[in-house]
């Protein structure tokens, strides 16, 4: 198994600040905008962005929620092992709000399709955008594209993009892993 560094910790930090600035350009004070981290790995990215927006750009009262899509996936019953759901934590109304889905890697698009279905349980947003750290552009099964992307990666199917977060993995970094 080989591993290639796609983004170092410093590069991840630079990209997070760029993404935060792009969000500010479009959403200004976030009074009508909600951040939704897609469980499990999108939550780390969502928390980091919220932290940057609040602490570095003094934008207060940013609503942040976490959405579990486990039981909305189209491959839900296609596995031998029992699935373990993560926690959904959305303690605000999404009705007529702008929702930004946040995930670490956009691969086939199936997770985002599942998130689009799952969010309907909480109301009807006026608009939904997608922010991802890594866009694997040649792997899409569905016509889903990000509105905000940290980096575009051309990876073939047997290659895997692994995002590591300091909170979970002890380091920030993005790697291309080949078996």
Short mmCIF file of C-alpha atoms in Angstrom, two decimals:
data_model
loop_
_atom_site.label_atom_id
_atom_site.label_comp_id
_atom_site.label_asym_id
_atom_site.label_seq_id
_atom_site.Cartn_x
_atom_site.Cartn_y
_atom_site.Cartn_z
CA UNK A 1 0.00 0.00 0.00
CA UNK A 2 1.44 3.37 -0.99
CA UNK A 3 0.46 6.78 0.29
CA UNK A 4 0.99 10.17 -1.37
CA UNK A 5 0.51 13.48 0.45
CA UNK A 6 -2.08 15.63 -1.33
CA UNK A 7 -2.39 18.34 1.33
CA UNK A 8 -0.22 19.10 4.35
CA UNK A 9 -1.57 20.55 7.58
CA UNK A 10 -0.53 24.04 6.47
CA UNK A 11 -2.27 23.64 3.10
CA UNK A 12 -5.46 22.36 4.78
CA UNK A 13 -5.43 25.47 7.00
CA UNK A 14 -5.00 27.80 4.01
CA UNK A 15 -7.85 26.09 2.17
CA UNK A 16 -10.15 26.32 5.21
CA UNK A 17 -9.57 30.09 5.38
CA UNK A 18 -10.22 30.45 1.65
CA UNK A 19 -13.46 28.48 1.93
CA UNK A 20 -14.52 30.63 4.92
CA UNK A 21 -13.93 33.78 2.86
CA UNK A 22 -15.95 32.38 -0.05
CA UNK A 23 -18.82 31.67 2.33
CA UNK A 24 -18.66 35.23 3.72
CA UNK A 25 -18.77 36.67 0.18
CA UNK A 26 -22.06 34.90 -0.51
CA UNK A 27 -23.73 34.74 2.92
CA UNK A 28 -22.42 37.88 4.72
CA UNK A 29 -23.80 37.62 8.29
CA UNK A 30 -25.23 34.06 8.04
CA UNK A 31 -28.57 35.21 9.49
CA UNK A 32 -30.46 33.13 6.90
CA UNK A 33 -27.78 30.45 6.41
CA UNK A 34 -27.28 27.13 8.20
CA UNK A 35 -24.20 24.90 8.17
CA UNK A 36 -24.94 21.17 8.13
CA UNK A 37 -22.02 18.75 8.57
CA UNK A 38 -22.71 15.36 7.03
CA UNK A 39 -21.92 12.60 9.53
CA UNK A 40 -19.40 11.35 10.27
CA UNK A 41 -16.42 13.09 8.64
CA UNK A 42 -18.09 16.28 7.41
CA UNK A 43 -18.65 17.36 11.00
CA UNK A 44 -14.94 18.08 11.57
CA UNK A 45 -14.82 20.33 8.52
CA UNK A 46 -18.06 22.08 9.52
CA UNK A 47 -16.81 22.73 13.06
CA UNK A 48 -13.50 24.10 11.75
CA UNK A 49 -15.26 26.46 9.36
CA UNK A 50 -17.63 27.69 12.06
CA UNK A 51 -14.68 28.29 14.36
CA UNK A 52 -12.82 30.29 11.70
CA UNK A 53 -15.92 32.35 10.83
CA UNK A 54 -16.64 33.18 14.46
CA UNK A 55 -13.11 33.70 15.80
CA UNK A 56 -11.29 35.21 12.84
CA UNK A 57 -14.10 37.07 11.07
CA UNK A 58 -16.32 37.88 14.09
CA UNK A 59 -19.48 36.40 12.60
CA UNK A 60 -21.68 35.43 15.53
CA UNK A 61 -24.63 33.09 15.90
CA UNK A 62 -23.80 30.67 13.10
CA UNK A 63 -26.20 27.73 13.23
CA UNK A 64 -24.39 24.40 12.92
CA UNK A 65 -26.04 21.00 12.77
CA UNK A 66 -25.07 17.42 12.03
CA UNK A 67 -27.00 15.18 9.66
CA UNK A 68 -26.81 11.39 9.69
CA UNK A 69 -27.64 9.83 6.32
CA UNK A 70 -27.15 6.15 7.18
CA UNK A 71 -30.75 5.03 6.68
CA UNK A 72 -31.29 7.25 3.62
CA UNK A 73 -28.51 5.65 1.57
CA UNK A 74 -29.47 3.62 -1.51
CA UNK A 75 -27.04 0.87 -0.44
CA UNK A 76 -28.56 0.71 3.06
CA UNK A 77 -29.55 -2.98 2.89
CA UNK A 78 -26.68 -4.19 0.70
CA UNK A 79 -24.19 -4.98 3.41
CA UNK A 80 -23.65 -8.06 5.57
CA UNK A 81 -22.77 -6.18 8.75
CA UNK A 82 -25.29 -4.16 10.74
CA UNK A 83 -25.01 -0.42 10.18
CA UNK A 84 -24.36 1.94 13.05
CA UNK A 85 -25.99 5.31 12.72
CA UNK A 86 -24.40 8.53 13.89
CA UNK A 87 -26.27 11.26 15.69
CA UNK A 88 -28.37 13.80 13.85
CA UNK A 89 -28.35 17.09 15.71
CA UNK A 90 -30.39 19.80 14.03
CA UNK A 91 -31.97 21.95 16.73
CA UNK A 92 -33.17 24.76 14.47
CA UNK A 93 -35.67 25.19 11.66
CA UNK A 94 -34.45 24.69 8.10
CA UNK A 95 -37.70 25.91 6.53
CA UNK A 96 -36.96 28.74 4.06
CA UNK A 97 -33.28 28.91 5.13
CA UNK A 98 -30.16 28.56 3.01
CA UNK A 99 -28.49 25.26 3.90
CA UNK A 100 -24.86 24.49 3.21
CA UNK A 101 -24.04 20.77 3.28
CA UNK A 102 -20.45 20.22 4.35
CA UNK A 103 -18.53 16.99 3.72
CA UNK A 104 -14.87 16.05 3.50
CA UNK A 105 -14.82 14.18 0.17
CA UNK A 106 -17.25 14.26 -2.76
CA UNK A 107 -16.87 10.90 -4.47
CA UNK A 108 -19.85 9.28 -6.23
CA UNK A 109 -22.46 11.82 -5.08
CA UNK A 110 -24.58 9.18 -3.37
CA UNK A 111 -24.01 10.58 0.12
CA UNK A 112 -25.18 14.00 -1.01
CA UNK A 113 -28.27 12.49 -2.66
CA UNK A 114 -28.99 10.80 0.67
CA UNK A 115 -28.50 14.10 2.52
CA UNK A 116 -30.94 15.82 0.15
CA UNK A 117 -33.55 13.22 1.07
CA UNK A 118 -32.76 13.29 4.80
CA UNK A 119 -32.96 17.09 5.17
CA UNK A 120 -36.58 17.02 3.99
CA UNK A 121 -37.50 15.53 7.37
CA UNK A 122 -36.60 18.91 8.89
CA UNK A 123 -38.41 21.18 6.45
CA UNK A 124 -37.91 22.70 3.04
CA UNK A 125 -34.84 24.92 2.68
CA UNK A 126 -34.99 27.84 0.26
CA UNK A 127 -31.64 26.79 -1.18
CA UNK A 128 -29.04 24.07 -0.67
CA UNK A 129 -25.34 24.43 -1.46
CA UNK A 130 -22.48 21.96 -1.15
CA UNK A 131 -19.03 22.59 0.30
CA UNK A 132 -16.37 19.87 0.18
CA UNK A 133 -12.70 19.79 1.06
CA UNK A 134 -11.87 17.30 -1.72
CA UNK A 135 -13.73 16.87 -5.02
CA UNK A 136 -12.94 13.57 -6.77
CA UNK A 137 -14.26 14.81 -10.08
CA UNK A 138 -13.94 11.66 -12.22
CA UNK A 139 -15.82 9.36 -9.85
CA UNK A 140 -19.36 10.70 -9.97
CA UNK A 141 -22.34 8.37 -10.32
CA UNK A 142 -24.87 11.19 -9.97
CA UNK A 143 -24.92 14.71 -11.47
CA UNK A 144 -23.88 16.46 -8.25
CA UNK A 145 -21.22 19.19 -8.16
CA UNK A 146 -19.91 21.28 -5.25
CA UNK A 147 -20.53 25.01 -4.95
CA UNK A 148 -17.34 25.35 -2.88
CA UNK A 149 -14.35 23.03 -3.13
CA UNK A 150 -11.03 23.04 -1.37
CA UNK A 151 -9.16 20.99 -3.93
CA UNK A 152 -10.01 18.94 -6.98
CA UNK A 153 -8.33 15.55 -7.16
CA UNK A 154 -8.10 13.23 -10.12
CA UNK A 155 -8.09 9.77 -8.58
CA UNK A 156 -8.85 6.54 -10.36
CA UNK A 157 -11.21 4.02 -8.80
CA UNK A 158 -8.67 1.85 -6.96
CA UNK A 159 -7.18 4.93 -5.30
CA UNK A 160 -8.70 6.23 -2.08
CA UNK A 161 -8.60 9.79 -0.74
CA UNK A 162 -8.11 9.81 3.03
CA UNK A 163 -8.72 13.01 4.99
CA UNK A 164 -7.23 13.15 8.47
CA UNK A 165 -8.40 15.62 11.10
CA UNK A 166 -6.42 16.49 14.23
CA UNK A 167 -9.53 16.02 16.38
CA UNK A 168 -9.99 12.41 15.25
CA UNK A 169 -6.70 11.26 13.76
CA UNK A 170 -4.10 13.37 15.58
CA UNK A 171 -3.08 15.31 12.46
CA UNK A 172 -4.49 17.34 9.60
CA UNK A 173 -3.70 16.08 6.13
CA UNK A 174 -5.06 14.60 2.95
CA UNK A 175 -3.55 11.50 1.38
CA UNK A 176 -4.00 9.49 -1.82
CA UNK A 177 -3.77 5.82 -0.88
CA UNK A 178 -3.26 3.00 -3.38
CA UNK A 179 -3.65 -0.65 -2.43
#
